[in-house]
GROMACS .gro file of C-alpha atoms in nm:
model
  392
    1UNK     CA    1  -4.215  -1.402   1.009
    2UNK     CA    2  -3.974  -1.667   0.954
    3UNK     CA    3  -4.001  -1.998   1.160
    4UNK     CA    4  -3.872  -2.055   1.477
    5UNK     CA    5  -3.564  -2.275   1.589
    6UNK     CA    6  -3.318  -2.387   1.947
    7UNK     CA    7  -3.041  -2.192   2.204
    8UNK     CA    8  -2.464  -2.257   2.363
    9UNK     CA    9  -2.282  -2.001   2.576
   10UNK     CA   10  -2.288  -1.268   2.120
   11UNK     CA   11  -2.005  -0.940   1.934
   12UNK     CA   12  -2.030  -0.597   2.017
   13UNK     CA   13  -2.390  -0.577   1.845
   14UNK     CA   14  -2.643  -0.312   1.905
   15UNK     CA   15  -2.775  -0.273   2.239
   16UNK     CA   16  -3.124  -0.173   2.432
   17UNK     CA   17  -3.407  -0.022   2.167
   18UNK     CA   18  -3.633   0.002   2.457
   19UNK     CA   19  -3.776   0.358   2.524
   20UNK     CA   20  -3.640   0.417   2.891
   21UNK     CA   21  -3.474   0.768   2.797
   22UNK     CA   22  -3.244   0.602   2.542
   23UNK     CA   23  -2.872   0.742   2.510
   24UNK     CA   24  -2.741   0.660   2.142
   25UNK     CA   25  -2.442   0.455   2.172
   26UNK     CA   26  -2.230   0.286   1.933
   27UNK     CA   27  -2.124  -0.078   1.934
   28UNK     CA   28  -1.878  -0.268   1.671
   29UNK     CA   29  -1.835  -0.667   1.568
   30UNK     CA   30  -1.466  -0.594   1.472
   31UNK     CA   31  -1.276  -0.354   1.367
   32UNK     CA   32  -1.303  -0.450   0.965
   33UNK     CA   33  -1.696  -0.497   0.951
   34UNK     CA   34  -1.965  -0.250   0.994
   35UNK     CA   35  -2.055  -0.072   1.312
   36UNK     CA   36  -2.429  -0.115   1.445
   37UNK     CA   37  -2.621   0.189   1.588
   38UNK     CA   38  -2.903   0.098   1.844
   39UNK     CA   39  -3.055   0.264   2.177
   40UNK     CA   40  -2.903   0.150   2.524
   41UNK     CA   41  -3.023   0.251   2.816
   42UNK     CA   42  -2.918   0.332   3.183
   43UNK     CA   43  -3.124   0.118   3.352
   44UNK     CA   44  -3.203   0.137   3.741
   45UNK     CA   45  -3.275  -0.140   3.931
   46UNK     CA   46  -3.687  -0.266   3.821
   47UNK     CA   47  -3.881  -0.195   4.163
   48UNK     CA   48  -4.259  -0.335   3.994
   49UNK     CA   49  -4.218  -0.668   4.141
   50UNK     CA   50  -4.474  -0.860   4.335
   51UNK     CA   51  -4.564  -1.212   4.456
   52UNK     CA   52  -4.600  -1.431   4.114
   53UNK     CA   53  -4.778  -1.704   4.260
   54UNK     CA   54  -5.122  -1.636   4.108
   55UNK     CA   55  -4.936  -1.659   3.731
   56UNK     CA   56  -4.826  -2.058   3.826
   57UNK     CA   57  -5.079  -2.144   3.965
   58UNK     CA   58  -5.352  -2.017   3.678
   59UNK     CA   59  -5.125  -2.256   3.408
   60UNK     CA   60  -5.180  -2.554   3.564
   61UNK     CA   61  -5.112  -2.872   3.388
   62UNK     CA   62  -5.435  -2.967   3.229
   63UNK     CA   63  -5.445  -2.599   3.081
   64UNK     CA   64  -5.159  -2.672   2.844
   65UNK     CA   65  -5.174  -3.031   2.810
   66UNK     CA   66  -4.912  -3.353   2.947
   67UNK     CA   67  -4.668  -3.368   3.157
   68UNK     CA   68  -4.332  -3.365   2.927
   69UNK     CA   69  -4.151  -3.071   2.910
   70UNK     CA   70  -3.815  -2.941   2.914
   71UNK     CA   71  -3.690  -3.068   3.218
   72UNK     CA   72  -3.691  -3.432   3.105
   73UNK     CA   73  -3.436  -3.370   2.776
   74UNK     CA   74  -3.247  -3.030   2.876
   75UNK     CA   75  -2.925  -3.156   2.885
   76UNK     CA   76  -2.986  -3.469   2.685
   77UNK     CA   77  -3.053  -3.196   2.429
   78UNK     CA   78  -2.738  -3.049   2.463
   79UNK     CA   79  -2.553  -3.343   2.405
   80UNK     CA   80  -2.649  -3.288   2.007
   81UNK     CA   81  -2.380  -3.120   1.847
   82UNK     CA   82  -2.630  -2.973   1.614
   83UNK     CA   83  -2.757  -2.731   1.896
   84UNK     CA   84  -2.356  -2.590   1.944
   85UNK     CA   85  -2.313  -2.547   1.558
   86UNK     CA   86  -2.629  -2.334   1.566
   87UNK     CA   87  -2.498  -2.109   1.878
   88UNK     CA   88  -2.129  -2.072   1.775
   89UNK     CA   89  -2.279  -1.971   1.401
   90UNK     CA   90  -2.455  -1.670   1.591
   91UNK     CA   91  -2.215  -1.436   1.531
   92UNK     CA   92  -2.360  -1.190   1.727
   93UNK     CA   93  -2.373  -1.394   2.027
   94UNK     CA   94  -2.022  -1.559   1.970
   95UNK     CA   95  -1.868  -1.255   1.885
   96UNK     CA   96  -1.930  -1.000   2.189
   97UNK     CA   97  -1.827  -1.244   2.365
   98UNK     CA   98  -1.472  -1.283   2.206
   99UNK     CA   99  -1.496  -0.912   2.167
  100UNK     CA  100  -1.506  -0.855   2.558
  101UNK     CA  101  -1.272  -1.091   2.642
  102UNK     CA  102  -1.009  -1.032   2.394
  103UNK     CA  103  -1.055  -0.659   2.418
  104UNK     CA  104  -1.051  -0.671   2.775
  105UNK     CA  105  -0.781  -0.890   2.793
  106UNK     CA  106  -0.695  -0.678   3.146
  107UNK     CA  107  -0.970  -0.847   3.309
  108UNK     CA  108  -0.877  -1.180   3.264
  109UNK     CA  109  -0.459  -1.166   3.299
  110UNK     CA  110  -0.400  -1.446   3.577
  111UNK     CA  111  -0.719  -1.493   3.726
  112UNK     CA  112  -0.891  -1.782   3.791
  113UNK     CA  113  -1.234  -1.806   3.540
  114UNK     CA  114  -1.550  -2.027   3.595
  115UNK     CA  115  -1.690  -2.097   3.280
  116UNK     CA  116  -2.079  -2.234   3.374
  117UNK     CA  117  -2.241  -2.474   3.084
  118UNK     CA  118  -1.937  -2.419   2.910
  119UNK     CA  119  -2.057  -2.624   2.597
  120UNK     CA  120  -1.802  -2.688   2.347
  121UNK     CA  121  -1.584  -2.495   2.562
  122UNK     CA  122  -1.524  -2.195   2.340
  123UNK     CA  123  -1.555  -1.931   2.625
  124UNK     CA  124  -1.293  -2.086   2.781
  125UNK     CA  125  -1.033  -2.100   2.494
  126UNK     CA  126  -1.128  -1.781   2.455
  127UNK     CA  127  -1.052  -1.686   2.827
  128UNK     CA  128  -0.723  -1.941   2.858
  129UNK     CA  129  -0.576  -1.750   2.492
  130UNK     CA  130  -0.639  -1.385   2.686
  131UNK     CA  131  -0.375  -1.538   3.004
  132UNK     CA  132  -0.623  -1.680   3.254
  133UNK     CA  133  -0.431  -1.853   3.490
  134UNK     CA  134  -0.676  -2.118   3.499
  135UNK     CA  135  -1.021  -2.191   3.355
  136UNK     CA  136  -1.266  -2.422   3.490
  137UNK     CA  137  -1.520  -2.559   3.217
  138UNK     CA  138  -1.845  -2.691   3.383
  139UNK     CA  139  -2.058  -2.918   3.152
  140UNK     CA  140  -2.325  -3.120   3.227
  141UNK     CA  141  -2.385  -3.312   2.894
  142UNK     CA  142  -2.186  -3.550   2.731
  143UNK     CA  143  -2.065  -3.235   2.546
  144UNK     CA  144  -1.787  -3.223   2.819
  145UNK     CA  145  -1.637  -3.538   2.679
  146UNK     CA  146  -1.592  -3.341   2.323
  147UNK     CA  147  -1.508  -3.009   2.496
  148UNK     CA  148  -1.210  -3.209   2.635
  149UNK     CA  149  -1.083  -3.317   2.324
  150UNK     CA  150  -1.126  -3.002   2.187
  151UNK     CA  151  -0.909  -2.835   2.473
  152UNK     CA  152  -0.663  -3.099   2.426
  153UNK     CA  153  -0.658  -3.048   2.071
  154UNK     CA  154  -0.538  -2.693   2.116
  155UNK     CA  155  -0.294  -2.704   2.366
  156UNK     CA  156  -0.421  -2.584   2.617
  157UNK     CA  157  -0.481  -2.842   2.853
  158UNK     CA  158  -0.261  -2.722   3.149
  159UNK     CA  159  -0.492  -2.397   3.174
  160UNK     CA  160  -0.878  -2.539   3.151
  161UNK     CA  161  -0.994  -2.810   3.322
  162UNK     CA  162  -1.340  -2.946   3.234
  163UNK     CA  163  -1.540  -3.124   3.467
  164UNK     CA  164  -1.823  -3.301   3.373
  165UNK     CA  165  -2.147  -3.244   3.617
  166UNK     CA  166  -2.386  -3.033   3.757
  167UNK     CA  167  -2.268  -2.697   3.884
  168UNK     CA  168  -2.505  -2.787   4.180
  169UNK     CA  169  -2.357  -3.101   4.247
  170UNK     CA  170  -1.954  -3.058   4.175
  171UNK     CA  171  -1.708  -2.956   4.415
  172UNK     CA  172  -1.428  -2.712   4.241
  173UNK     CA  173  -1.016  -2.821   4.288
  174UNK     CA  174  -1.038  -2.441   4.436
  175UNK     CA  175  -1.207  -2.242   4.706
  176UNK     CA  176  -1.310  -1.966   4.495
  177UNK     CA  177  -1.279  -1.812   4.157
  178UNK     CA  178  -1.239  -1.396   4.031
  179UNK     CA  179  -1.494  -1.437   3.728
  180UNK     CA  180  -1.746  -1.620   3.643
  181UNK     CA  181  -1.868  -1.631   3.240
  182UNK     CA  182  -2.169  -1.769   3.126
  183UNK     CA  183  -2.405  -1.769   2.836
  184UNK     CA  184  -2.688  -1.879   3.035
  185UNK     CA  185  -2.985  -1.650   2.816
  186UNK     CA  186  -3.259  -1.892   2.654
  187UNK     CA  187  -3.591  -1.778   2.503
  188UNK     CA  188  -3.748  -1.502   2.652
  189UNK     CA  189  -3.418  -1.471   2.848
  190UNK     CA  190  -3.553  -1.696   3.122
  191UNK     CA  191  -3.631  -2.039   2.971
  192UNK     CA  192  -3.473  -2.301   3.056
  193UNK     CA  193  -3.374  -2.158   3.405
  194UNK     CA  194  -3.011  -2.163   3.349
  195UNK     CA  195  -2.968  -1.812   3.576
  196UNK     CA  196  -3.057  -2.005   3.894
  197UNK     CA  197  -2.715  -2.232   3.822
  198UNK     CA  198  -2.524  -1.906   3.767
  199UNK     CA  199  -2.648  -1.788   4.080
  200UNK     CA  200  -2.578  -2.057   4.245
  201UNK     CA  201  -2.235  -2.102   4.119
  202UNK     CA  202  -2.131  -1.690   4.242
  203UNK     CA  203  -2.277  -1.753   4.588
  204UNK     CA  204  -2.075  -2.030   4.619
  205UNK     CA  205  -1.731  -1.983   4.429
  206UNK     CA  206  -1.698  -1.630   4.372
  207UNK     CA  207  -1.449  -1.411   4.526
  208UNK     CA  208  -1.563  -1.078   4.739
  209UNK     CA  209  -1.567  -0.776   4.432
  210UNK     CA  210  -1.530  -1.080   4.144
  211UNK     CA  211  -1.635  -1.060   3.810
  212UNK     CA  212  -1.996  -1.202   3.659
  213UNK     CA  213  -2.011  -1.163   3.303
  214UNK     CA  214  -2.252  -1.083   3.138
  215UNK     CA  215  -2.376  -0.861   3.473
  216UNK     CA  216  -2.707  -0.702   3.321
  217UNK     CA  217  -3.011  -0.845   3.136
  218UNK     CA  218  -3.319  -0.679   3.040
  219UNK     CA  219  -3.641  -0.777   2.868
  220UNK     CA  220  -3.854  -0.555   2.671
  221UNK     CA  221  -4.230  -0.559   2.534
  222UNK     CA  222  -4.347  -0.435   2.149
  223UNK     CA  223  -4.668  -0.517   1.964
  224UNK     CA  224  -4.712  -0.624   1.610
  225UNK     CA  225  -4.976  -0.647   1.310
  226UNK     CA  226  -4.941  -1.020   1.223
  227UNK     CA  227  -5.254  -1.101   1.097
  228UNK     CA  228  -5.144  -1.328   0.815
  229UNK     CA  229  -4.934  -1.578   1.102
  230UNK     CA  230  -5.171  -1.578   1.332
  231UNK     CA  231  -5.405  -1.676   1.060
  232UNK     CA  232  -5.150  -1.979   0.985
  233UNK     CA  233  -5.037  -2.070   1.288
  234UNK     CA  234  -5.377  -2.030   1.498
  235UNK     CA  235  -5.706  -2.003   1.330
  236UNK     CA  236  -5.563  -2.258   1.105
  237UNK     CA  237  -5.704  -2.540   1.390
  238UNK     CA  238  -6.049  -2.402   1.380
  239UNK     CA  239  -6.127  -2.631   1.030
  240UNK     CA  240  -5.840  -2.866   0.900
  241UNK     CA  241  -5.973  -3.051   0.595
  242UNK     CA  242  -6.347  -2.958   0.733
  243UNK     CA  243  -6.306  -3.079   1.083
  244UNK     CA  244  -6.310  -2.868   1.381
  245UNK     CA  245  -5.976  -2.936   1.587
  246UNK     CA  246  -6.040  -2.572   1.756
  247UNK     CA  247  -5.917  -2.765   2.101
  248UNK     CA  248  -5.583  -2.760   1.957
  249UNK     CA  249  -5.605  -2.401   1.864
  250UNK     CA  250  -5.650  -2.327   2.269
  251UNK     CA  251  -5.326  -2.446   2.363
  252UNK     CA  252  -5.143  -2.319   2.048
  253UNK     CA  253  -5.261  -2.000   2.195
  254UNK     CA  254  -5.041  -2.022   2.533
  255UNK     CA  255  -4.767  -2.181   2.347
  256UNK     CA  256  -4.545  -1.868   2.299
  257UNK     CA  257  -4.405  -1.880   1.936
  258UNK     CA  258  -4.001  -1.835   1.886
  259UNK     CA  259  -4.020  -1.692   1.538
  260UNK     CA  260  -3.790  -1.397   1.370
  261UNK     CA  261  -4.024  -1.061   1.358
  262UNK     CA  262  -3.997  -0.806   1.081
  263UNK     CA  263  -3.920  -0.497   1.220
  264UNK     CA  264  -4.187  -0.313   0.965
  265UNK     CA  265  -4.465  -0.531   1.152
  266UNK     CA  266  -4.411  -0.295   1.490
  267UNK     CA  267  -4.723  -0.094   1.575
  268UNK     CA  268  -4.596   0.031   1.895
  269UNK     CA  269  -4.307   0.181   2.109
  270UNK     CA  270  -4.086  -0.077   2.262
  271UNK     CA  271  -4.076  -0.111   2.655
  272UNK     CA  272  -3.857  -0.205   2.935
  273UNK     CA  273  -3.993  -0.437   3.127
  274UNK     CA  274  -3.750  -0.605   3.377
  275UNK     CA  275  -3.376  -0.527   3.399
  276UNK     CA  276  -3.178  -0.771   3.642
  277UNK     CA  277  -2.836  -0.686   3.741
  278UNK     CA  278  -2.626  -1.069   3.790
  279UNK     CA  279  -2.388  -0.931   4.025
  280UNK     CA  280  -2.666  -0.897   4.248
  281UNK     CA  281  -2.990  -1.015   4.234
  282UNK     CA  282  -3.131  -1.327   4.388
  283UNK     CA  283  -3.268  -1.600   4.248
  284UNK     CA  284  -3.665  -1.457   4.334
  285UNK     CA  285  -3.588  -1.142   4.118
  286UNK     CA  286  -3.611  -1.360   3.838
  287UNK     CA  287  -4.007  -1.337   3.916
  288UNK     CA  288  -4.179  -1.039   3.873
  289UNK     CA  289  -4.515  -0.857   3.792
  290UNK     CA  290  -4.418  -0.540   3.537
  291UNK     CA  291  -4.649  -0.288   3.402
  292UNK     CA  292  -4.686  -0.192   3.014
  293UNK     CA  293  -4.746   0.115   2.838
  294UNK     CA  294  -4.812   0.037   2.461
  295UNK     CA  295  -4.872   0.359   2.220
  296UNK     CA  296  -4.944   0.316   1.877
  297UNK     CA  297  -4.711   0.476   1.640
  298UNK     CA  298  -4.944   0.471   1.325
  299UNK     CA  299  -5.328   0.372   1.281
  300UNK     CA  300  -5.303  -0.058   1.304
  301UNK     CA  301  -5.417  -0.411   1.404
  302UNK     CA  302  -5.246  -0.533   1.682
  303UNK     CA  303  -5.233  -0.923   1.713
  304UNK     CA  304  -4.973  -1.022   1.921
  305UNK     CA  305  -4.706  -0.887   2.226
  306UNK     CA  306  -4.351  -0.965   2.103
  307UNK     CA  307  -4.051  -0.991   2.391
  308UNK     CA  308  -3.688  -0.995   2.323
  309UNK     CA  309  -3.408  -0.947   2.561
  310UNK     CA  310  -3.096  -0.744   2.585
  311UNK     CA  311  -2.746  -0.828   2.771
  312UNK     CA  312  -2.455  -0.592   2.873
  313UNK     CA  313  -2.097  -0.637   2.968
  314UNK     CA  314  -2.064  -0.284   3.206
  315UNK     CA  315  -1.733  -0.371   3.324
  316UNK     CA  316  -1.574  -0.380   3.027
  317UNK     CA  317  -1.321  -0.077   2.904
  318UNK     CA  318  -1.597   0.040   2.689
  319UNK     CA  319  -1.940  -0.060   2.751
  320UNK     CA  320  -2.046  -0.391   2.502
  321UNK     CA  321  -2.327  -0.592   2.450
  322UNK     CA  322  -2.598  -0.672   2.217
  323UNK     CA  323  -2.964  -0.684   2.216
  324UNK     CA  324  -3.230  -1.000   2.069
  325UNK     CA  325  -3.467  -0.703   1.935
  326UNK     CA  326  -3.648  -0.726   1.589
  327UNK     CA  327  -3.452  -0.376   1.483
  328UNK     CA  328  -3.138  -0.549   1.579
  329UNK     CA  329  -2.922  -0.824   1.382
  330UNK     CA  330  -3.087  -1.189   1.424
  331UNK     CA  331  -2.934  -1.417   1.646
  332UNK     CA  332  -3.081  -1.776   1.721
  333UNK     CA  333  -3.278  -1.629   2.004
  334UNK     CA  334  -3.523  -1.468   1.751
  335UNK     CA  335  -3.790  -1.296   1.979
  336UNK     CA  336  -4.110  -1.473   2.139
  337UNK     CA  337  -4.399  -1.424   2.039
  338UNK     CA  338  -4.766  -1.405   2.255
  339UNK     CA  339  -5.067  -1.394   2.024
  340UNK     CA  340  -5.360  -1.254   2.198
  341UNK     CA  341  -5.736  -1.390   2.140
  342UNK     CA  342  -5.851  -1.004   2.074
  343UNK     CA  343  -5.768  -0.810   1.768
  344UNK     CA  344  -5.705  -0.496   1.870
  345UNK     CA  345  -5.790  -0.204   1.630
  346UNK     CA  346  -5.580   0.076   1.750
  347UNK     CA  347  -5.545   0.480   1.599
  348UNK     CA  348  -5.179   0.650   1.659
  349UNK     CA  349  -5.159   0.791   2.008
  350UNK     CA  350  -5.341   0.502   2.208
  351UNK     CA  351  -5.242   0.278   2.443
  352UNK     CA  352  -5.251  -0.071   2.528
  353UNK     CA  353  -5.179  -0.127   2.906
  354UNK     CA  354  -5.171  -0.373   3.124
  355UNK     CA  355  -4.908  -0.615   3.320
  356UNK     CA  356  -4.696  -0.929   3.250
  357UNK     CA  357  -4.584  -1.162   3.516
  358UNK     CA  358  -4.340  -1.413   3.471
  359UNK     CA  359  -4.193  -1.711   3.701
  360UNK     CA  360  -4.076  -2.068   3.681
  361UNK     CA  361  -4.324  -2.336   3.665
  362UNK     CA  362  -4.386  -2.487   4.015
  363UNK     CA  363  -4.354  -2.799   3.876
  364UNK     CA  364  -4.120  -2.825   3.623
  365UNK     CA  365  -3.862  -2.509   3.680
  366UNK     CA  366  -3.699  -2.464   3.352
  367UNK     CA  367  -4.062  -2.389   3.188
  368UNK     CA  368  -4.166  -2.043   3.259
  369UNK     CA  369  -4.506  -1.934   3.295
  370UNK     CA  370  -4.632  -1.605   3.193
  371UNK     CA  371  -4.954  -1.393   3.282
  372UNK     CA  372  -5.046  -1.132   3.058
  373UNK     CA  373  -5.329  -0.869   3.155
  374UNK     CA  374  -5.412  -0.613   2.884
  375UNK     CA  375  -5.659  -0.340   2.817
  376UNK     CA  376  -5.721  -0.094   2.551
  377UNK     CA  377  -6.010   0.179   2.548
  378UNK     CA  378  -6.008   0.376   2.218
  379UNK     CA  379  -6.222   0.488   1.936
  380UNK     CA  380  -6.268   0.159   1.747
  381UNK     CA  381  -6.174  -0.092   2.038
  382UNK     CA  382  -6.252  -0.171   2.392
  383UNK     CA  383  -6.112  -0.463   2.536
  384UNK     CA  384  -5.988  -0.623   2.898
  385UNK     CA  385  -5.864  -0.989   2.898
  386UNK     CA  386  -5.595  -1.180   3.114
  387UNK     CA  387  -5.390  -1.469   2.883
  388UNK     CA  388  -5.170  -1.721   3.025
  389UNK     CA  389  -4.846  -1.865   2.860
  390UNK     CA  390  -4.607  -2.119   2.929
  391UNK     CA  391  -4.289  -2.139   2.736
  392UNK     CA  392  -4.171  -2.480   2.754
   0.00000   0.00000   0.00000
């Protein structure tokens, strides 16, 4: 695997490659580069959902170690115009989004457009070029002051107006708004807690029958032979230069890893684990308890549980969107990684099941803690743990 990296506000890419009853369909970046085939699926609303509570409270504090965490540099982070180079340079990301605005240019003819964590503002040149009657650019980094430069820059400072501020704290110049566009998607689709603002932000602003875009999300569940990275990036802490610093090694265990994954290093079928529809949901839906049905493909190791996340625009004239997976094209989401403490010898046709749940950290909400209970009873393994994560 390649190392990890950070995540701005994606092109007609290639869509769900979980195994729900998959219906082939057909997405394209533009109509001079190469179209990408991938597995969507019609997804009903996820009904396995129960109280998370038991997931924050097992990863407490001294389990993982300090008190710093993303909450005390989120937005100082965005403020870095590093970060905003990386996310406009994901073409995939960048792209469907121009894509569904520009070829859905219908949508967006005089209406009024929320842009939430608008960044450099790009959504909303993108929206104001389409005929948006107005755009309203929320940023809470000093990224706004750029974002207005940038809008004055291109002329088009009588249609977006950015405000600089908390979308929880900012009162709008207008009552309420017909869409609302976000890239709000982090790690593991739910880090950094940026959903609860959306939310937030429709209850409040959006019109009866308006427009949330992106308005579906879904996260999915592989497994992988990795037994070379795990070797580097865990047992490595068991004896560094002859010293044992195995305490380390505990907490790089419920450290989830952001890393690219090969797509040759899948051992299993791919899963869908939670698919939330934006229009709709409330902010609790955003923690659940799923279950997991693993099954080998081939005779393998199994050393870690990989998630990635897919996002549709339904609304659009043709259905677009693109999906984080390892069989898809990268984007600077990658996929997270969860290395488990068992390796898990497993023969083609068993299963590893068990359940994930996954909700904000009590304590500091942008972190996301996960509980992870697997079991797998075949001919050369038998094993039933319960892991804890926090990605923060």
């Amino acid at each position: 695997m390649d190392s990890g990296s950070n995540s701005e506000n994606q092109n007609s890419a290639s869509m769900n490659s979980c195994d729900d009853k998959p219906s082939k369909i057909k997405f394209q970046y533009d109509e001079d580069e190469t179209v990408t085939e991938s597995s969507n699926l019609e997804m009903d609303e996820d009904t396995a959902m129960c109280d998370p509570a038991s997931a924050s409270a097992a990863v407490d504090d001294s389990m993982v170690g300090g008190d710093k965490t993303s909450a005390d540099y989120y937005f100082d982070s965005y403020s870095h115009f590093g970060i905003h180079e990386e996310m406009l340079k994901d073409v995939v990301r960048t792209k469907t989004y121009q894509n569904v605005i520009y070829k859905n240019s219908f949508l967006f003819k005089d209406k009024v457009v929320l842009d939430v964590g608008a960044g450099t503002g790009i959504l909303s040149l993108f929206c104001a070029k389409v005929g948006a009657k107005h755009v309203y650019a929320i940023e809470c980094s000093s990224m706004a002051d750029m974002a207005q430069e940038i809008v004055k820059l291109n002329g088009f400072s009588d249609v977006i107006t950015v405000i600089k501020g908390k979308v929880e704290e900012i009162d709008l110049p207008v009552p309420k708004v017909d869409i609302i566009i976000s890239e709000w998607m982090g790690y593991f689709l739910l880090y950094e807690n940026m959903l609860d603002t959306v939310l937030y932000a429709r209850d409040k602003w959006l019109v009866k029958d308006g427009l949330v875009l992106p308005d579906k999300a879904s996260l999915c569940l592989t497994a992988i032979e990795d037994a070379d990275y795990k070797e580097d990036k865990i047992e490595f802490w068991n004896s560094v230069y002859g010293f044992d610093m195995s305490c380390i090694r505990k907490q790089a265990m419920m450290e989830p890893l952001v890393d690219t994954v090969d797509q040759n290093q899948i051992v299993t079928n791919c899963q869908l684990l939670k698919t939330m529809d934006i229009s709709k949901m409330t902010s609790g839906d955003a923690s659940f308890t799923a279950p997991f049905k693993l099954v080998a493909e081939r005779d393998d190791y199994i050393h870690a549980l990989v998630a990635y996340f897919d996002v549709s625009f339904t609304k659009c004239h043709k259905l677009m969107g693109f999906s984080t997976g390892p069989k898809s094209r990268g984007t600077h989401w990658k996929q997270t990684v969860l290395y488990l403490e068992d390796v898990l010898t497993v023969c083609q046709g068993e299963a590893v099941v068990g359940s994930m749940t996954v909700a904000p950290n009590k304590k500091n909400p942008r972190d996301v803690d996960i509980m992870l209970k697997y079991s797998v009873n075949g001919r050369h393994c038998s094993v039933s743990r319960t892991q804890y994560y926090r990605m923060r």
